[in-house]
Short mmCIF file of C-alpha atoms in Angstrom, two decimals:
data_model
loop_
_atom_site.label_atom_id
_atom_site.label_comp_id
_atom_site.label_asym_id
_atom_site.label_seq_id
_atom_site.Cartn_x
_atom_site.Cartn_y
_atom_site.Cartn_z
CA UNK A 1 33.33 -20.82 35.99
CA UNK A 2 29.55 -21.55 37.03
CA UNK A 3 28.66 -24.27 38.56
CA UNK A 4 25.64 -25.42 36.65
CA UNK A 5 25.73 -25.13 32.46
CA UNK A 6 24.09 -22.22 30.48
CA UNK A 7 21.02 -21.62 28.44
CA UNK A 8 22.25 -23.00 24.81
CA UNK A 9 20.82 -21.53 21.45
CA UNK A 10 19.82 -18.31 22.35
CA UNK A 11 18.00 -16.64 19.29
CA UNK A 12 15.64 -13.20 18.87
CA UNK A 13 13.01 -12.79 16.65
CA UNK A 14 10.81 -9.85 16.46
CA UNK A 15 7.42 -8.22 15.28
CA UNK A 16 5.72 -4.80 15.19
CA UNK A 17 3.62 -4.29 18.46
CA UNK A 18 1.76 -0.84 18.61
CA UNK A 19 4.28 2.05 17.38
CA UNK A 20 7.74 -0.10 18.58
CA UNK A 21 9.30 -3.77 17.90
CA UNK A 22 9.06 -6.47 20.18
CA UNK A 23 11.92 -8.61 20.68
CA UNK A 24 10.67 -12.12 21.55
CA UNK A 25 13.42 -14.44 22.82
CA UNK A 26 13.90 -17.85 22.60
CA UNK A 27 16.77 -20.66 23.79
CA UNK A 28 17.32 -23.98 24.82
CA UNK A 29 17.89 -25.29 28.85
CA UNK A 30 19.54 -28.15 28.93
CA UNK A 31 18.75 -28.36 32.58
CA UNK A 32 16.21 -27.26 34.65
CA UNK A 33 16.44 -24.30 36.37
CA UNK A 34 14.44 -23.02 39.31
CA UNK A 35 14.68 -19.37 38.23
CA UNK A 36 15.98 -17.74 34.52
CA UNK A 37 17.10 -14.41 34.74
CA UNK A 38 16.61 -11.66 31.84
CA UNK A 39 18.38 -8.34 31.49
CA UNK A 40 18.45 -6.06 28.38
CA UNK A 41 19.49 -2.60 26.61
CA UNK A 42 20.44 -0.22 23.97
CA UNK A 43 24.50 -0.83 23.42
CA UNK A 44 26.68 -2.08 20.49
CA UNK A 45 28.75 -4.11 22.58
CA UNK A 46 28.24 -7.84 24.27
CA UNK A 47 29.43 -6.11 27.57
CA UNK A 48 27.14 -3.01 27.30
CA UNK A 49 25.07 -1.91 30.45
CA UNK A 50 22.01 -3.35 30.69
CA UNK A 51 19.59 -1.65 33.21
CA UNK A 52 16.69 -3.92 32.43
CA UNK A 53 16.22 -7.44 33.74
CA UNK A 54 13.28 -9.91 34.60
CA UNK A 55 13.66 -12.80 37.47
CA UNK A 56 11.58 -15.53 36.52
CA UNK A 57 11.01 -18.25 39.07
CA UNK A 58 10.57 -21.29 36.92
CA UNK A 59 12.42 -22.64 33.66
CA UNK A 60 10.39 -20.96 30.74
CA UNK A 61 12.91 -20.99 27.26
CA UNK A 62 10.83 -17.83 25.67
CA UNK A 63 10.46 -14.53 26.48
CA UNK A 64 9.24 -11.28 25.12
CA UNK A 65 10.61 -7.56 24.92
CA UNK A 66 8.27 -4.85 24.22
CA UNK A 67 8.78 -1.16 23.73
CA UNK A 68 12.39 -1.50 22.01
CA UNK A 69 13.07 1.99 19.74
CA UNK A 70 13.04 1.41 15.87
CA UNK A 71 16.72 1.65 14.52
CA UNK A 72 18.79 0.76 17.75
CA UNK A 73 20.84 -2.51 18.50
CA UNK A 74 20.21 -4.09 21.77
CA UNK A 75 22.21 -6.38 23.95
CA UNK A 76 20.09 -9.15 25.88
CA UNK A 77 21.57 -11.60 28.26
CA UNK A 78 19.71 -15.05 29.88
CA UNK A 79 20.74 -17.07 32.85
CA UNK A 80 19.43 -20.01 34.87
CA UNK A 81 20.08 -20.50 38.73
CA UNK A 82 19.56 -24.09 40.45
CA UNK A 83 18.47 -23.96 44.31
CA UNK A 84 20.77 -25.67 46.63
CA UNK A 85 21.27 -26.57 50.51
CA UNK A 86 24.47 -25.90 52.20
CA UNK A 87 24.96 -28.82 55.18
CA UNK A 88 20.94 -27.94 55.61
CA UNK A 89 22.17 -24.42 56.75
CA UNK A 90 19.21 -23.08 54.70
CA UNK A 91 18.90 -22.38 50.50
CA UNK A 92 20.88 -21.10 48.84
CA UNK A 93 21.67 -20.54 44.58
CA UNK A 94 24.05 -21.38 41.89
CA UNK A 95 23.91 -19.46 38.78
CA UNK A 96 24.79 -20.07 35.33
CA UNK A 97 27.41 -17.86 33.37
CA UNK A 98 25.36 -15.17 31.42
CA UNK A 99 24.66 -15.98 27.50
CA UNK A 100 24.49 -13.09 25.12
CA UNK A 101 23.19 -11.52 21.97
CA UNK A 102 23.33 -8.77 20.12
CA UNK A 103 20.24 -7.55 17.92
CA UNK A 104 19.59 -4.59 15.03
CA UNK A 105 16.38 -3.29 14.66
CA UNK A 106 15.56 -1.26 11.83
CA UNK A 107 13.50 1.70 11.10
CA UNK A 108 9.75 0.78 11.76
CA UNK A 109 7.60 -0.48 8.50
CA UNK A 110 5.02 1.88 7.08
CA UNK A 111 1.75 0.42 9.23
CA UNK A 112 -1.58 0.91 7.62
CA UNK A 113 -4.53 2.32 9.26
CA UNK A 114 -7.61 1.44 8.66
CA UNK A 115 -9.54 2.23 4.97
CA UNK A 116 -6.20 2.57 3.85
CA UNK A 117 -4.86 -0.43 0.55
CA UNK A 118 -1.90 -2.23 -1.02
CA UNK A 119 -1.76 -3.00 -3.82
CA UNK A 120 -0.30 -7.26 -4.15
CA UNK A 121 1.74 -7.83 -7.78
CA UNK A 122 2.74 -11.39 -8.82
CA UNK A 123 4.85 -12.65 -11.54
CA UNK A 124 5.09 -16.18 -13.21
CA UNK A 125 8.98 -16.00 -12.03
CA UNK A 126 6.98 -16.38 -8.59
CA UNK A 127 8.11 -13.04 -7.44
CA UNK A 128 5.24 -10.83 -5.43
CA UNK A 129 5.42 -7.31 -4.05
CA UNK A 130 3.06 -5.25 -2.72
CA UNK A 131 2.75 -1.11 -3.22
CA UNK A 132 0.61 1.29 -0.78
CA UNK A 133 -2.21 2.92 -2.59
CA UNK A 134 -1.32 7.18 -2.05
CA UNK A 135 -2.72 10.32 -2.26
CA UNK A 136 -0.45 12.41 -5.40
CA UNK A 137 0.10 16.04 -5.66
CA UNK A 138 -3.77 16.70 -6.64
CA UNK A 139 -5.24 14.06 -3.97
CA UNK A 140 -5.85 10.84 -6.47
CA UNK A 141 -4.74 8.26 -5.43
CA UNK A 142 -1.33 6.23 -7.07
CA UNK A 143 0.86 3.66 -6.08
CA UNK A 144 3.69 4.09 -3.56
CA UNK A 145 7.13 2.82 -2.80
CA UNK A 146 6.91 -1.22 -4.33
CA UNK A 147 8.52 -3.51 -1.65
CA UNK A 148 8.99 -7.16 -1.68
CA UNK A 149 7.10 -9.90 -0.28
CA UNK A 150 7.98 -13.41 -1.60
CA UNK A 151 9.14 -15.84 -3.87
CA UNK A 152 5.96 -18.18 -4.18
CA UNK A 153 5.06 -20.62 -6.25
CA UNK A 154 5.15 -20.07 -9.78
CA UNK A 155 2.12 -21.37 -10.92
CA UNK A 156 -0.71 -19.60 -9.14
CA UNK A 157 -3.07 -19.54 -11.55
CA UNK A 158 -5.02 -16.68 -9.90
CA UNK A 159 -4.86 -14.31 -6.45
CA UNK A 160 -7.28 -11.96 -4.44
CA UNK A 161 -7.59 -9.78 -1.54
CA UNK A 162 -10.33 -11.33 1.19
CA UNK A 163 -11.29 -10.30 4.47
CA UNK A 164 -12.35 -12.05 7.46
CA UNK A 165 -15.39 -11.53 9.52
CA UNK A 166 -13.40 -8.59 11.74
CA UNK A 167 -12.38 -7.05 8.33
CA UNK A 168 -8.89 -8.43 8.67
CA UNK A 169 -7.15 -8.73 5.42
CA UNK A 170 -6.21 -11.99 3.89
CA UNK A 171 -4.36 -13.00 1.00
CA UNK A 172 -6.67 -15.69 -0.97
CA UNK A 173 -4.53 -17.84 -3.73
CA UNK A 174 -5.82 -20.37 -6.69
CA UNK A 175 -3.99 -22.62 -8.51
CA UNK A 176 -5.87 -24.36 -11.75
CA UNK A 177 -5.40 -27.29 -10.71
CA UNK A 178 -8.53 -27.44 -7.75
CA UNK A 179 -5.78 -26.56 -5.04
CA UNK A 180 -6.63 -23.17 -2.60
CA UNK A 181 -4.70 -21.26 -0.34
CA UNK A 182 -5.09 -18.75 2.26
CA UNK A 183 -2.27 -16.68 4.03
CA UNK A 184 -2.78 -13.88 6.97
CA UNK A 185 -0.51 -10.55 6.42
CA UNK A 186 1.61 -9.95 8.50
CA UNK A 187 3.49 -6.75 8.90
CA UNK A 188 7.30 -7.53 7.93
CA UNK A 189 10.31 -5.30 7.60
CA UNK A 190 9.66 -3.46 5.04
CA UNK A 191 5.48 -3.52 5.30
CA UNK A 192 2.56 -5.74 4.86
CA UNK A 193 3.44 -9.39 3.45
CA UNK A 194 1.48 -12.62 3.52
CA UNK A 195 2.44 -14.74 6.17
CA UNK A 196 2.21 -19.24 6.32
CA UNK A 197 -0.45 -20.55 4.44
CA UNK A 198 -2.87 -23.25 5.05
CA UNK A 199 -5.08 -25.05 2.69
CA UNK A 200 -9.03 -24.53 2.42
CA UNK A 201 -9.86 -26.80 -0.76
CA UNK A 202 -10.15 -28.69 -3.31
CA UNK A 203 -11.49 -26.40 -5.13
CA UNK A 204 -12.86 -27.28 -9.02
CA UNK A 205 -10.49 -26.51 -11.53
CA UNK A 206 -12.26 -23.99 -13.97
CA UNK A 207 -13.04 -20.88 -12.19
CA UNK A 208 -11.24 -17.77 -14.05
CA UNK A 209 -12.48 -15.07 -12.22
CA UNK A 210 -12.24 -14.92 -7.97
CA UNK A 211 -12.90 -11.99 -6.33
CA UNK A 212 -13.37 -11.32 -2.52
CA UNK A 213 -16.38 -9.10 -1.29
CA UNK A 214 -18.17 -7.86 1.73
CA UNK A 215 -22.27 -7.70 1.83
CA UNK A 216 -24.16 -6.49 4.62
CA UNK A 217 -20.70 -7.30 7.03
CA UNK A 218 -20.47 -10.68 6.12
CA UNK A 219 -17.49 -11.61 3.35
CA UNK A 220 -17.67 -13.49 0.34
CA UNK A 221 -15.89 -14.62 -2.39
CA UNK A 222 -17.43 -14.88 -6.12
CA UNK A 223 -16.29 -17.86 -8.55
CA UNK A 224 -16.93 -17.44 -12.69
CA UNK A 225 -16.21 -19.43 -15.21
CA UNK A 226 -16.32 -19.59 -18.85
CA UNK A 227 -16.31 -23.25 -19.45
CA UNK A 228 -19.83 -23.92 -18.91
CA UNK A 229 -23.05 -23.59 -16.80
CA UNK A 230 -23.69 -22.39 -14.42
CA UNK A 231 -20.77 -20.21 -14.66
CA UNK A 232 -21.20 -17.77 -11.33
CA UNK A 233 -21.02 -19.01 -7.92
CA UNK A 234 -21.12 -17.32 -4.55
CA UNK A 235 -19.75 -18.86 -1.31
CA UNK A 236 -19.94 -17.21 2.18
CA UNK A 237 -16.05 -16.71 4.43
CA UNK A 238 -16.66 -18.35 7.56
CA UNK A 239 -14.13 -19.17 10.31
CA UNK A 240 -12.29 -21.92 9.88
CA UNK A 241 -9.36 -23.94 12.02
CA UNK A 242 -6.55 -21.41 10.81
CA UNK A 243 -8.97 -18.39 9.74
CA UNK A 244 -11.39 -17.77 6.77
CA UNK A 245 -12.46 -20.49 4.47
CA UNK A 246 -14.81 -20.63 2.21
CA UNK A 247 -18.02 -21.84 3.07
CA UNK A 248 -20.76 -23.45 1.35
CA UNK A 249 -21.29 -22.29 -2.39
CA UNK A 250 -24.65 -21.37 -4.27
CA UNK A 251 -24.63 -20.58 -7.72
CA UNK A 252 -26.23 -17.19 -8.78
CA UNK A 253 -26.80 -17.06 -12.74
CA UNK A 254 -26.28 -18.32 -15.68
CA UNK A 255 -23.94 -15.55 -16.65
CA UNK A 256 -22.29 -14.64 -20.26
CA UNK A 257 -19.29 -16.74 -20.95
CA UNK A 258 -17.35 -14.55 -22.65
CA UNK A 259 -16.14 -12.11 -19.42
CA UNK A 260 -12.88 -11.74 -18.98
CA UNK A 261 -12.75 -9.36 -16.36
CA UNK A 262 -14.87 -9.15 -13.26
CA UNK A 263 -14.31 -6.81 -10.28
CA UNK A 264 -16.40 -6.27 -7.39
CA UNK A 265 -16.26 -1.67 -5.93
CA UNK A 266 -18.57 -0.21 -2.80
CA UNK A 267 -20.17 2.59 -4.57
CA UNK A 268 -19.92 5.10 -2.00
CA UNK A 269 -21.60 3.03 0.79
CA UNK A 270 -24.60 2.47 -1.18
CA UNK A 271 -24.94 -1.35 -2.15
CA UNK A 272 -21.60 -2.80 -3.86
CA UNK A 273 -21.70 -3.90 -7.96
CA UNK A 274 -19.97 -6.19 -10.26
CA UNK A 275 -18.26 -4.73 -12.59
CA UNK A 276 -17.73 -6.68 -16.26
CA UNK A 277 -15.24 -6.37 -18.72
CA UNK A 278 -15.11 -8.33 -22.24
CA UNK A 279 -11.99 -8.24 -24.37
CA UNK A 280 -13.61 -9.73 -27.96
CA UNK A 281 -15.45 -6.67 -27.69
CA UNK A 282 -13.85 -4.30 -24.48
CA UNK A 283 -17.68 -3.43 -23.42
CA UNK A 284 -18.44 -2.56 -19.99
CA UNK A 285 -21.29 -3.04 -17.47
CA UNK A 286 -21.69 -2.79 -13.79
CA UNK A 287 -24.74 -4.83 -12.11
CA UNK A 288 -25.72 -3.72 -8.35
CA UNK A 289 -25.76 -6.56 -5.72
CA UNK A 290 -28.80 -7.50 -3.61
CA UNK A 291 -29.87 -9.95 -1.34
CA UNK A 292 -31.17 -13.11 -2.61
CA UNK A 293 -32.74 -16.22 -1.45
CA UNK A 294 -29.26 -17.63 -0.13
CA UNK A 295 -26.91 -14.38 0.18
CA UNK A 296 -26.02 -11.85 -2.90
CA UNK A 297 -27.09 -12.22 -6.12
CA UNK A 298 -26.49 -9.86 -9.24
CA UNK A 299 -29.18 -7.45 -9.80
CA UNK A 300 -29.95 -6.55 -13.43
CA UNK A 301 -27.10 -5.34 -15.41
CA UNK A 302 -26.47 -2.00 -17.04
CA UNK A 303 -23.72 -0.28 -19.24
CA UNK A 304 -20.90 1.54 -17.65
CA UNK A 305 -21.92 4.88 -18.75
CA UNK A 306 -17.92 7.25 -19.78
CA UNK A 307 -16.94 3.79 -20.78
CA UNK A 308 -14.53 4.17 -23.95
CA UNK A 309 -13.52 0.52 -24.97
CA UNK A 310 -10.00 -0.52 -24.89
CA UNK A 311 -8.13 -3.25 -24.71
CA UNK A 312 -7.33 -4.59 -20.90
CA UNK A 313 -5.11 -7.61 -19.48
CA UNK A 314 -6.40 -6.62 -15.44
CA UNK A 315 -8.70 -4.65 -14.09
CA UNK A 316 -9.34 -4.28 -9.91
CA UNK A 317 -11.10 -2.52 -8.25
CA UNK A 318 -10.24 -0.55 -4.73
CA UNK A 319 -11.43 2.01 -2.32
CA UNK A 320 -9.37 5.52 -2.05
CA UNK A 321 -11.00 8.22 0.31
CA UNK A 322 -14.02 6.43 0.15
CA UNK A 323 -14.70 6.41 -3.96
CA UNK A 324 -14.24 3.53 -5.59
CA UNK A 325 -11.60 3.32 -8.32
CA UNK A 326 -10.98 0.89 -11.38
CA UNK A 327 -7.13 -0.13 -12.14
CA UNK A 328 -6.69 -0.94 -15.43
CA UNK A 329 -3.58 -2.23 -16.51
CA UNK A 330 -2.06 -3.33 -20.11
CA UNK A 331 0.71 -6.60 -20.40
CA UNK A 332 2.77 -4.03 -22.28
CA UNK A 333 3.17 -2.47 -18.93
CA UNK A 334 0.40 1.43 -18.93
CA UNK A 335 -1.59 1.38 -16.09
CA UNK A 336 -4.55 4.17 -14.98
CA UNK A 337 -6.65 4.25 -12.31
CA UNK A 338 -10.30 5.76 -12.55
CA UNK A 339 -12.73 7.13 -10.24
CA UNK A 340 -15.95 5.65 -10.09
CA UNK A 341 -19.11 7.59 -9.18
CA UNK A 342 -23.30 7.37 -9.27
CA UNK A 343 -25.04 9.71 -11.55
CA UNK A 344 -28.73 9.12 -12.11
CA UNK A 345 -28.61 7.46 -15.23
CA UNK A 346 -26.56 4.79 -13.39
CA UNK A 347 -22.63 4.06 -12.57
CA UNK A 348 -20.07 6.73 -14.38
CA UNK A 349 -16.23 5.94 -14.92
CA UNK A 350 -14.15 9.19 -14.64
CA UNK A 351 -10.85 9.84 -17.52
CA UNK A 352 -8.74 7.51 -16.39
CA UNK A 353 -4.90 8.86 -15.89
CA UNK A 354 -1.53 7.31 -14.88
CA UNK A 355 -1.08 5.55 -12.28
CA UNK A 356 2.36 6.06 -11.66
CA UNK A 357 5.08 8.91 -12.87
CA UNK A 358 6.16 5.79 -14.96
CA UNK A 359 5.09 2.71 -16.74
CA UNK A 360 4.54 -0.59 -14.79
CA UNK A 361 6.90 -3.48 -15.22
CA UNK A 362 5.00 -5.98 -18.09
CA UNK A 363 3.66 -8.94 -18.10
CA UNK A 364 2.17 -9.07 -14.18
CA UNK A 365 0.09 -12.42 -13.92
CA UNK A 366 -2.07 -10.82 -12.05
CA UNK A 367 -3.13 -8.48 -8.88
CA UNK A 368 -4.62 -7.90 -5.49
CA UNK A 369 -5.55 -5.27 -3.46
CA UNK A 370 -5.65 -5.66 -0.08
CA UNK A 371 -7.90 -3.92 1.74
CA UNK A 372 -7.55 -2.93 6.13
CA UNK A 373 -11.22 -1.81 7.39
#
């Protein structure tokens, strides 16, 4: 039996680093050690051989181990040591007993590369899911395998994907009592998911559409309301204490008050566009985004060529393979994708096709597109 107390409460957090797992060992030191010894290696029992080791000449209680392979089980051991002086003959050491832990590491989730997109689905139950947008057999976008990312609160009114100045994706969540939150996107066991959120406002409580976009490398958020004039505002996204937050908003126009869906798309590297949809007459228009005195604003509105008037519950825009697409969804489950292209006469929509092999679930409360830039 050792003469000094062993480290306590050894635990392991896991995260992705490169193409492997990082194990973050955490424990409690009941005494101040002069030295910590850490050993680890693959194994399925606590007494398995541990070929890797590290000695730290201090008393930390955290240590990261990089490069742990996917689909493996590792054993980790930690013990502490204290200096002793035996009858003035010099320094000797007392060591605690080892404390050990076994950790199973799953297969790595899909790691998204720049240019890829995830589609987040949110229901009024608070359930939230995400799915990659991938190519089908014809090279067109379709939604991939869905994975859960939360039990969220059930009263978010709008969710949207935004990016910070570095291009990293975040979720913006808005409730119609004016509360606004932002959460970073992190890699979880099954794929991208939201990390810990933080409050960015007391906003006004009557925004009916919220969408993020980038103009000349600067991220912005569009805020639109049907209740009163001026209807449309834009705010830059600036760096805050915890990540991006909205800067000072400015109004960009007295838009009509009956737009029910608004999205932003980038037409092949040309100027980005606002997309507008009105449920009352099922009309759709677009307007290029241009530079104004305070920042980006809309130019003249024009009809979307080739649009077939139909009733849609939600419409979102996303990029795939350098081309913009619209996602068209009805509450009874049908969902379609349609490409947008530039023509001499204006922006044109292609023929919508089913977004997946089977209908989506009905009555999703909201969707957001996460852009990995």
